[in-house]
């Protein structure tokens, strides 16, 4: 394994066994994150992004969830072989988590400072007063005004942006953070606050050298902060590459649909309606080995309904899975 690779996910399969059938939420995901870089997992709700992240941190509900196959290496160790004590040593120490909605992730009956201080007390084994002061210092680091006063307030007393900053502070409250998993960190925020949070994450990453796994459905967010991106659909990766490659030389029809649905697309000048991807995400309980995007794709042919596409590699970073790519200048694409 490349010594610069911090996290490596290999052929990950995750299923949920429910009363209505088996939901195959992640199917064959491969992903690598290098030290100090930001990698985005992007796609619609229900495509397997958060499930993949929770598999890394051991937060999947078992049952009904089950990791059917695959390996997850963090800093050279296979975390799927960890016992609960080892997993607790990973969570909050080497891997921090920023959840999607801080109002439901923060405990409403404890003050913000006390919740962050608890992380210091558990992992640093220091006294209550010193831990609280370290929490105040972290709130100041994530640019919360009047951090001492805010540390003594409850989550409901803070705005959405401040609560998200508090969650970022909690994710950083570890002895030696290596990776932060940011699960839709800007979804519930207005555009101005969203930009501030993204800028803050980039600043902190530069200062601390931490890697970031960014989970989002917003291609605009990917363009602002990510180095590389993996586009997921119905549990599968359908395109991977650097952000520049995915945005300027995309090949998969789903990537094309995501990019062309952005309101800032030049094609919308003078248009009355946004361009939407037709159809709906397929039922993950009934998917076989076909291309999961077949029922929504304008390039679909008979082969797509029977075989999931083989991987086509364009560069060292850029690959996609499609028999009939959107960008038809792909000389090394599969038979059309």
Short mmCIF file of C-alpha atoms in Angstrom, two decimals:
data_model
loop_
_atom_site.label_atom_id
_atom_site.label_comp_id
_atom_site.label_asym_id
_atom_site.label_seq_id
_atom_site.Cartn_x
_atom_site.Cartn_y
_atom_site.Cartn_z
CA UNK A 1 0.00 0.00 0.00
CA UNK A 2 1.24 3.51 -0.82
CA UNK A 3 2.60 4.97 2.44
CA UNK A 4 0.93 8.28 1.60
CA UNK A 5 -2.53 6.63 1.57
CA UNK A 6 -4.31 7.24 4.88
CA UNK A 7 -7.63 5.51 4.14
CA UNK A 8 -8.20 2.74 1.63
CA UNK A 9 -11.60 1.15 1.00
CA UNK A 10 -11.42 -2.02 -1.10
CA UNK A 11 -14.42 -3.73 -2.72
CA UNK A 12 -16.81 -2.72 0.06
CA UNK A 13 -20.27 -4.33 0.06
CA UNK A 14 -22.83 -3.31 2.70
CA UNK A 15 -26.39 -4.65 2.93
CA UNK A 16 -29.36 -4.04 5.21
CA UNK A 17 -31.52 -7.06 6.03
CA UNK A 18 -35.07 -5.79 6.47
CA UNK A 19 -38.52 -7.37 6.70
CA UNK A 20 -39.18 -6.19 3.13
CA UNK A 21 -36.01 -7.62 1.66
CA UNK A 22 -32.26 -7.12 1.44
CA UNK A 23 -31.19 -3.56 0.61
CA UNK A 24 -27.79 -3.65 -1.07
CA UNK A 25 -26.71 -0.15 -0.10
CA UNK A 26 -23.04 -0.27 -1.15
CA UNK A 27 -21.76 -2.57 -3.89
CA UNK A 28 -18.07 -2.85 -4.62
CA UNK A 29 -16.82 0.59 -3.56
CA UNK A 30 -13.10 1.31 -3.96
CA UNK A 31 -11.76 4.58 -2.57
CA UNK A 32 -8.46 6.00 -1.38
CA UNK A 33 -7.70 9.17 0.59
CA UNK A 34 -4.16 10.46 0.91
CA UNK A 35 -2.82 12.38 3.87
CA UNK A 36 -3.89 16.02 3.83
CA UNK A 37 -6.26 15.87 0.84
CA UNK A 38 -10.02 16.31 0.48
CA UNK A 39 -11.98 13.62 -1.34
CA UNK A 40 -15.69 14.10 -2.05
CA UNK A 41 -18.32 11.37 -2.21
CA UNK A 42 -21.10 12.89 -4.27
CA UNK A 43 -24.52 11.70 -5.39
CA UNK A 44 -28.23 11.77 -4.63
CA UNK A 45 -29.71 10.82 -1.27
CA UNK A 46 -29.76 7.04 -0.85
CA UNK A 47 -26.78 6.31 -3.09
CA UNK A 48 -24.62 4.89 -0.26
CA UNK A 49 -22.41 7.83 0.68
CA UNK A 50 -23.14 7.98 4.42
CA UNK A 51 -23.33 4.18 4.72
CA UNK A 52 -19.78 3.97 3.32
CA UNK A 53 -18.55 6.56 5.83
CA UNK A 54 -20.27 4.87 8.77
CA UNK A 55 -18.64 1.58 7.78
CA UNK A 56 -15.26 3.28 8.28
CA UNK A 57 -16.13 4.42 11.81
CA UNK A 58 -18.07 1.34 12.88
CA UNK A 59 -21.31 3.29 13.26
CA UNK A 60 -23.52 1.04 11.14
CA UNK A 61 -26.48 -0.42 13.08
CA UNK A 62 -25.80 -4.16 13.34
CA UNK A 63 -28.33 -5.65 12.73
CA UNK A 64 -29.85 -4.86 10.23
CA UNK A 65 -26.62 -3.72 8.56
CA UNK A 66 -23.99 -6.24 7.50
CA UNK A 67 -20.66 -5.73 5.77
CA UNK A 68 -20.80 -8.58 3.27
CA UNK A 69 -17.37 -8.20 1.75
CA UNK A 70 -14.39 -5.86 1.50
CA UNK A 71 -11.58 -4.32 3.52
CA UNK A 72 -11.09 -0.88 5.06
CA UNK A 73 -7.51 0.09 5.87
CA UNK A 74 -6.78 3.14 8.01
CA UNK A 75 -3.10 3.98 8.38
CA UNK A 76 -2.29 0.42 7.28
CA UNK A 77 -4.65 -1.36 9.71
CA UNK A 78 -7.81 -3.21 8.67
CA UNK A 79 -10.47 -1.56 10.84
CA UNK A 80 -13.03 -4.26 10.03
CA UNK A 81 -10.95 -6.57 12.22
CA UNK A 82 -11.02 -4.16 15.19
CA UNK A 83 -12.85 -5.05 18.38
CA UNK A 84 -15.03 -2.43 20.09
CA UNK A 85 -12.19 -1.12 22.27
CA UNK A 86 -9.92 -0.66 19.25
CA UNK A 87 -12.75 1.03 17.34
CA UNK A 88 -13.29 3.52 20.17
CA UNK A 89 -9.58 4.22 19.98
CA UNK A 90 -10.03 5.10 16.31
CA UNK A 91 -13.21 7.21 16.64
CA UNK A 92 -12.53 10.57 18.22
CA UNK A 93 -8.77 9.96 18.25
CA UNK A 94 -7.68 9.49 14.63
CA UNK A 95 -11.05 9.96 12.91
CA UNK A 96 -13.44 12.83 13.68
CA UNK A 97 -17.03 13.06 12.44
CA UNK A 98 -19.06 16.14 11.47
CA UNK A 99 -22.67 15.02 11.24
CA UNK A 100 -25.27 16.39 8.85
CA UNK A 101 -27.58 18.04 11.40
CA UNK A 102 -25.83 19.30 14.54
CA UNK A 103 -29.10 19.96 16.37
CA UNK A 104 -29.76 16.21 16.50
CA UNK A 105 -26.08 15.29 17.04
CA UNK A 106 -25.39 17.61 19.98
CA UNK A 107 -26.93 16.71 23.34
CA UNK A 108 -29.62 19.35 24.04
CA UNK A 109 -29.26 19.14 27.86
CA UNK A 110 -25.52 19.76 28.09
CA UNK A 111 -23.64 22.99 27.41
CA UNK A 112 -21.55 23.20 24.26
CA UNK A 113 -18.27 23.61 26.13
CA UNK A 114 -18.96 20.60 28.36
CA UNK A 115 -19.66 18.37 25.37
CA UNK A 116 -16.38 19.30 23.68
CA UNK A 117 -14.53 19.09 27.03
CA UNK A 118 -15.74 15.50 27.46
CA UNK A 119 -13.77 14.51 24.35
CA UNK A 120 -10.61 15.99 25.88
CA UNK A 121 -11.25 14.31 29.22
CA UNK A 122 -11.74 10.88 27.67
CA UNK A 123 -8.85 10.96 25.20
CA UNK A 124 -6.37 13.29 26.94
CA UNK A 125 -7.15 12.23 30.52
CA UNK A 126 -7.04 15.76 31.94
CA UNK A 127 -9.04 17.61 34.60
CA UNK A 128 -12.47 19.15 34.05
CA UNK A 129 -11.34 22.79 34.30
CA UNK A 130 -8.42 22.40 31.91
CA UNK A 131 -10.58 20.43 29.46
CA UNK A 132 -13.19 23.19 29.47
CA UNK A 133 -10.53 25.81 28.72
CA UNK A 134 -9.25 23.69 25.84
CA UNK A 135 -12.82 23.53 24.54
CA UNK A 136 -13.04 27.34 24.68
CA UNK A 137 -9.76 27.58 22.78
CA UNK A 138 -11.13 25.24 20.09
CA UNK A 139 -14.32 27.30 19.75
CA UNK A 140 -12.10 30.31 19.22
CA UNK A 141 -10.10 28.36 16.62
CA UNK A 142 -13.25 27.64 14.62
CA UNK A 143 -14.07 31.37 14.79
CA UNK A 144 -17.07 31.38 17.09
CA UNK A 145 -17.38 34.93 18.53
CA UNK A 146 -17.20 35.25 22.32
CA UNK A 147 -16.12 31.61 22.71
CA UNK A 148 -16.13 31.68 26.53
CA UNK A 149 -19.75 32.78 26.63
CA UNK A 150 -20.85 30.42 23.86
CA UNK A 151 -19.16 27.50 25.62
CA UNK A 152 -21.57 28.03 28.53
CA UNK A 153 -24.65 28.00 26.31
CA UNK A 154 -26.87 25.11 25.17
CA UNK A 155 -27.20 24.01 21.51
CA UNK A 156 -30.63 25.65 21.11
CA UNK A 157 -29.08 29.02 21.98
CA UNK A 158 -26.72 28.90 19.01
CA UNK A 159 -27.52 29.55 15.37
CA UNK A 160 -27.24 26.76 12.79
CA UNK A 161 -23.84 28.01 11.62
CA UNK A 162 -22.48 28.21 15.17
CA UNK A 163 -23.73 24.70 15.97
CA UNK A 164 -21.95 23.40 12.88
CA UNK A 165 -18.76 25.16 13.98
CA UNK A 166 -19.14 23.53 17.39
CA UNK A 167 -19.41 20.13 15.65
CA UNK A 168 -16.20 20.90 13.72
CA UNK A 169 -14.51 21.82 17.01
CA UNK A 170 -15.62 18.50 18.51
CA UNK A 171 -14.23 16.61 15.51
CA UNK A 172 -10.87 18.33 16.06
CA UNK A 173 -10.79 17.62 19.82
CA UNK A 174 -8.51 14.62 19.48
CA UNK A 175 -4.83 14.00 20.27
CA UNK A 176 -3.75 13.36 16.67
CA UNK A 177 -6.54 13.81 14.11
CA UNK A 178 -5.80 12.18 10.77
CA UNK A 179 -9.17 12.17 9.02
CA UNK A 180 -12.37 14.18 9.35
CA UNK A 181 -15.54 12.76 7.83
CA UNK A 182 -17.87 15.65 6.99
CA UNK A 183 -21.36 14.32 6.25
CA UNK A 184 -23.29 17.04 4.39
CA UNK A 185 -21.81 19.73 6.68
CA UNK A 186 -23.57 22.64 4.93
CA UNK A 187 -26.97 21.19 4.00
CA UNK A 188 -29.10 23.12 6.52
CA UNK A 189 -27.21 26.42 6.18
CA UNK A 190 -27.88 29.47 4.04
CA UNK A 191 -25.48 30.32 1.23
CA UNK A 192 -23.42 32.90 3.16
CA UNK A 193 -22.89 30.65 6.19
CA UNK A 194 -22.24 27.70 3.91
CA UNK A 195 -19.35 29.57 2.27
CA UNK A 196 -17.92 30.46 5.70
CA UNK A 197 -18.02 26.82 6.88
CA UNK A 198 -16.34 25.57 3.68
CA UNK A 199 -13.66 28.23 3.98
CA UNK A 200 -13.13 27.28 7.63
CA UNK A 201 -12.69 23.59 6.73
CA UNK A 202 -10.07 24.48 4.12
CA UNK A 203 -8.20 26.71 6.58
CA UNK A 204 -8.19 24.06 9.29
CA UNK A 205 -7.08 21.40 6.85
CA UNK A 206 -4.14 23.56 5.79
CA UNK A 207 -3.16 24.36 9.40
CA UNK A 208 -3.49 20.84 10.82
CA UNK A 209 -2.76 18.74 7.74
CA UNK A 210 -5.83 16.56 8.28
CA UNK A 211 -7.50 14.65 5.44
CA UNK A 212 -11.21 15.19 4.76
CA UNK A 213 -13.84 12.83 3.39
CA UNK A 214 -16.62 15.16 2.26
CA UNK A 215 -20.07 13.67 1.70
CA UNK A 216 -22.35 15.88 -0.35
CA UNK A 217 -24.94 16.01 -3.13
CA UNK A 218 -23.86 19.52 -4.15
CA UNK A 219 -21.40 19.67 -7.06
CA UNK A 220 -20.84 23.36 -6.28
CA UNK A 221 -19.43 22.40 -2.87
CA UNK A 222 -17.22 19.78 -4.51
CA UNK A 223 -15.78 22.39 -6.86
CA UNK A 224 -14.93 24.71 -3.96
CA UNK A 225 -13.13 22.38 -1.57
CA UNK A 226 -12.33 18.92 -2.97
CA UNK A 227 -9.14 17.64 -4.61
CA UNK A 228 -10.69 14.44 -5.97
CA UNK A 229 -14.26 13.20 -6.32
CA UNK A 230 -16.08 9.88 -6.48
CA UNK A 231 -19.56 10.03 -8.01
CA UNK A 232 -21.85 7.34 -6.54
CA UNK A 233 -25.18 6.08 -7.79
CA UNK A 234 -27.34 3.33 -6.27
CA UNK A 235 -24.49 1.98 -4.17
CA UNK A 236 -21.85 1.96 -6.89
CA UNK A 237 -19.06 4.31 -7.89
CA UNK A 238 -19.75 5.38 -11.49
CA UNK A 239 -16.94 7.92 -12.00
CA UNK A 240 -13.77 8.91 -10.12
CA UNK A 241 -11.08 11.46 -10.78
CA UNK A 242 -9.58 14.78 -9.83
CA UNK A 243 -12.15 17.55 -9.52
CA UNK A 244 -10.81 19.14 -12.72
CA UNK A 245 -11.19 15.85 -14.62
CA UNK A 246 -14.68 15.14 -13.32
CA UNK A 247 -15.91 18.65 -14.09
CA UNK A 248 -14.23 19.31 -17.43
CA UNK A 249 -13.88 15.82 -18.91
CA UNK A 250 -16.76 13.86 -17.36
CA UNK A 251 -17.82 10.65 -19.10
CA UNK A 252 -20.68 9.07 -17.16
CA UNK A 253 -24.24 10.23 -18.03
CA UNK A 254 -25.05 10.58 -14.31
CA UNK A 255 -22.11 12.94 -13.76
CA UNK A 256 -23.33 14.86 -16.81
CA UNK A 257 -26.80 15.09 -15.27
CA UNK A 258 -25.50 16.33 -11.90
CA UNK A 259 -23.33 19.02 -13.48
CA UNK A 260 -26.00 20.21 -15.90
CA UNK A 261 -28.61 20.52 -13.17
CA UNK A 262 -26.63 23.29 -11.44
CA UNK A 263 -28.44 26.66 -11.62
CA UNK A 264 -25.16 28.36 -12.56
CA UNK A 265 -24.88 26.36 -15.78
CA UNK A 266 -24.37 28.74 -18.76
CA UNK A 267 -27.04 26.77 -20.68
CA UNK A 268 -29.67 28.30 -18.38
CA UNK A 269 -29.24 31.83 -19.67
CA UNK A 270 -32.71 32.84 -20.77
CA UNK A 271 -34.17 29.41 -19.96
CA UNK A 272 -37.42 29.11 -18.01
CA UNK A 273 -36.82 25.66 -16.49
CA UNK A 274 -33.87 23.83 -14.96
CA UNK A 275 -32.63 20.64 -16.58
CA UNK A 276 -33.52 17.63 -14.45
CA UNK A 277 -32.44 14.00 -14.53
CA UNK A 278 -35.60 12.06 -15.51
CA UNK A 279 -36.97 9.14 -13.52
CA UNK A 280 -36.17 8.00 -9.98
CA UNK A 281 -33.49 6.00 -8.18
CA UNK A 282 -34.18 2.25 -8.56
CA UNK A 283 -35.26 0.03 -5.68
CA UNK A 284 -32.00 -1.26 -4.15
CA UNK A 285 -33.76 -4.47 -3.09
CA UNK A 286 -34.35 -5.59 -6.65
CA UNK A 287 -31.19 -4.52 -8.47
CA UNK A 288 -29.22 -7.24 -10.20
CA UNK A 289 -25.99 -6.90 -12.15
CA UNK A 290 -27.36 -4.36 -14.63
CA UNK A 291 -26.24 -0.74 -14.78
CA UNK A 292 -28.35 0.91 -12.04
CA UNK A 293 -28.64 4.12 -14.08
CA UNK A 294 -30.17 2.33 -17.08
CA UNK A 295 -33.77 3.39 -16.34
CA UNK A 296 -32.81 7.10 -16.36
CA UNK A 297 -30.13 7.19 -19.05
CA UNK A 298 -30.59 8.68 -22.52
CA UNK A 299 -27.70 6.53 -23.85
CA UNK A 300 -29.14 3.21 -22.64
CA UNK A 301 -28.90 0.16 -24.90
CA UNK A 302 -29.77 -3.51 -24.44
CA UNK A 303 -26.36 -4.38 -22.98
CA UNK A 304 -26.89 -1.92 -20.09
CA UNK A 305 -29.83 -3.95 -18.79
CA UNK A 306 -27.74 -7.12 -18.43
CA UNK A 307 -24.17 -6.19 -17.45
CA UNK A 308 -22.67 -3.64 -15.11
CA UNK A 309 -20.00 -1.82 -17.16
CA UNK A 310 -16.33 -2.68 -16.85
CA UNK A 311 -13.95 -0.01 -15.57
CA UNK A 312 -12.49 2.31 -18.19
CA UNK A 313 -9.27 4.07 -17.11
CA UNK A 314 -8.44 7.39 -18.73
CA UNK A 315 -5.63 8.69 -16.49
CA UNK A 316 -3.94 7.66 -13.26
CA UNK A 317 -6.88 9.18 -11.34
CA UNK A 318 -9.76 9.30 -13.83
CA UNK A 319 -11.94 6.23 -14.40
CA UNK A 320 -15.59 5.55 -15.11
CA UNK A 321 -18.06 2.70 -15.47
CA UNK A 322 -20.26 3.10 -18.56
CA UNK A 323 -20.65 1.16 -21.81
CA UNK A 324 -21.76 4.24 -23.76
CA UNK A 325 -20.15 7.35 -22.20
CA UNK A 326 -21.63 10.83 -22.52
CA UNK A 327 -18.41 12.29 -23.88
CA UNK A 328 -18.02 10.37 -27.13
CA UNK A 329 -14.47 11.61 -27.77
CA UNK A 330 -13.27 8.92 -25.35
CA UNK A 331 -11.07 6.99 -27.77
CA UNK A 332 -10.41 4.21 -25.27
CA UNK A 333 -14.03 3.79 -24.19
CA UNK A 334 -15.77 0.47 -24.59
CA UNK A 335 -17.49 -0.61 -27.79
CA UNK A 336 -20.37 1.73 -28.58
#
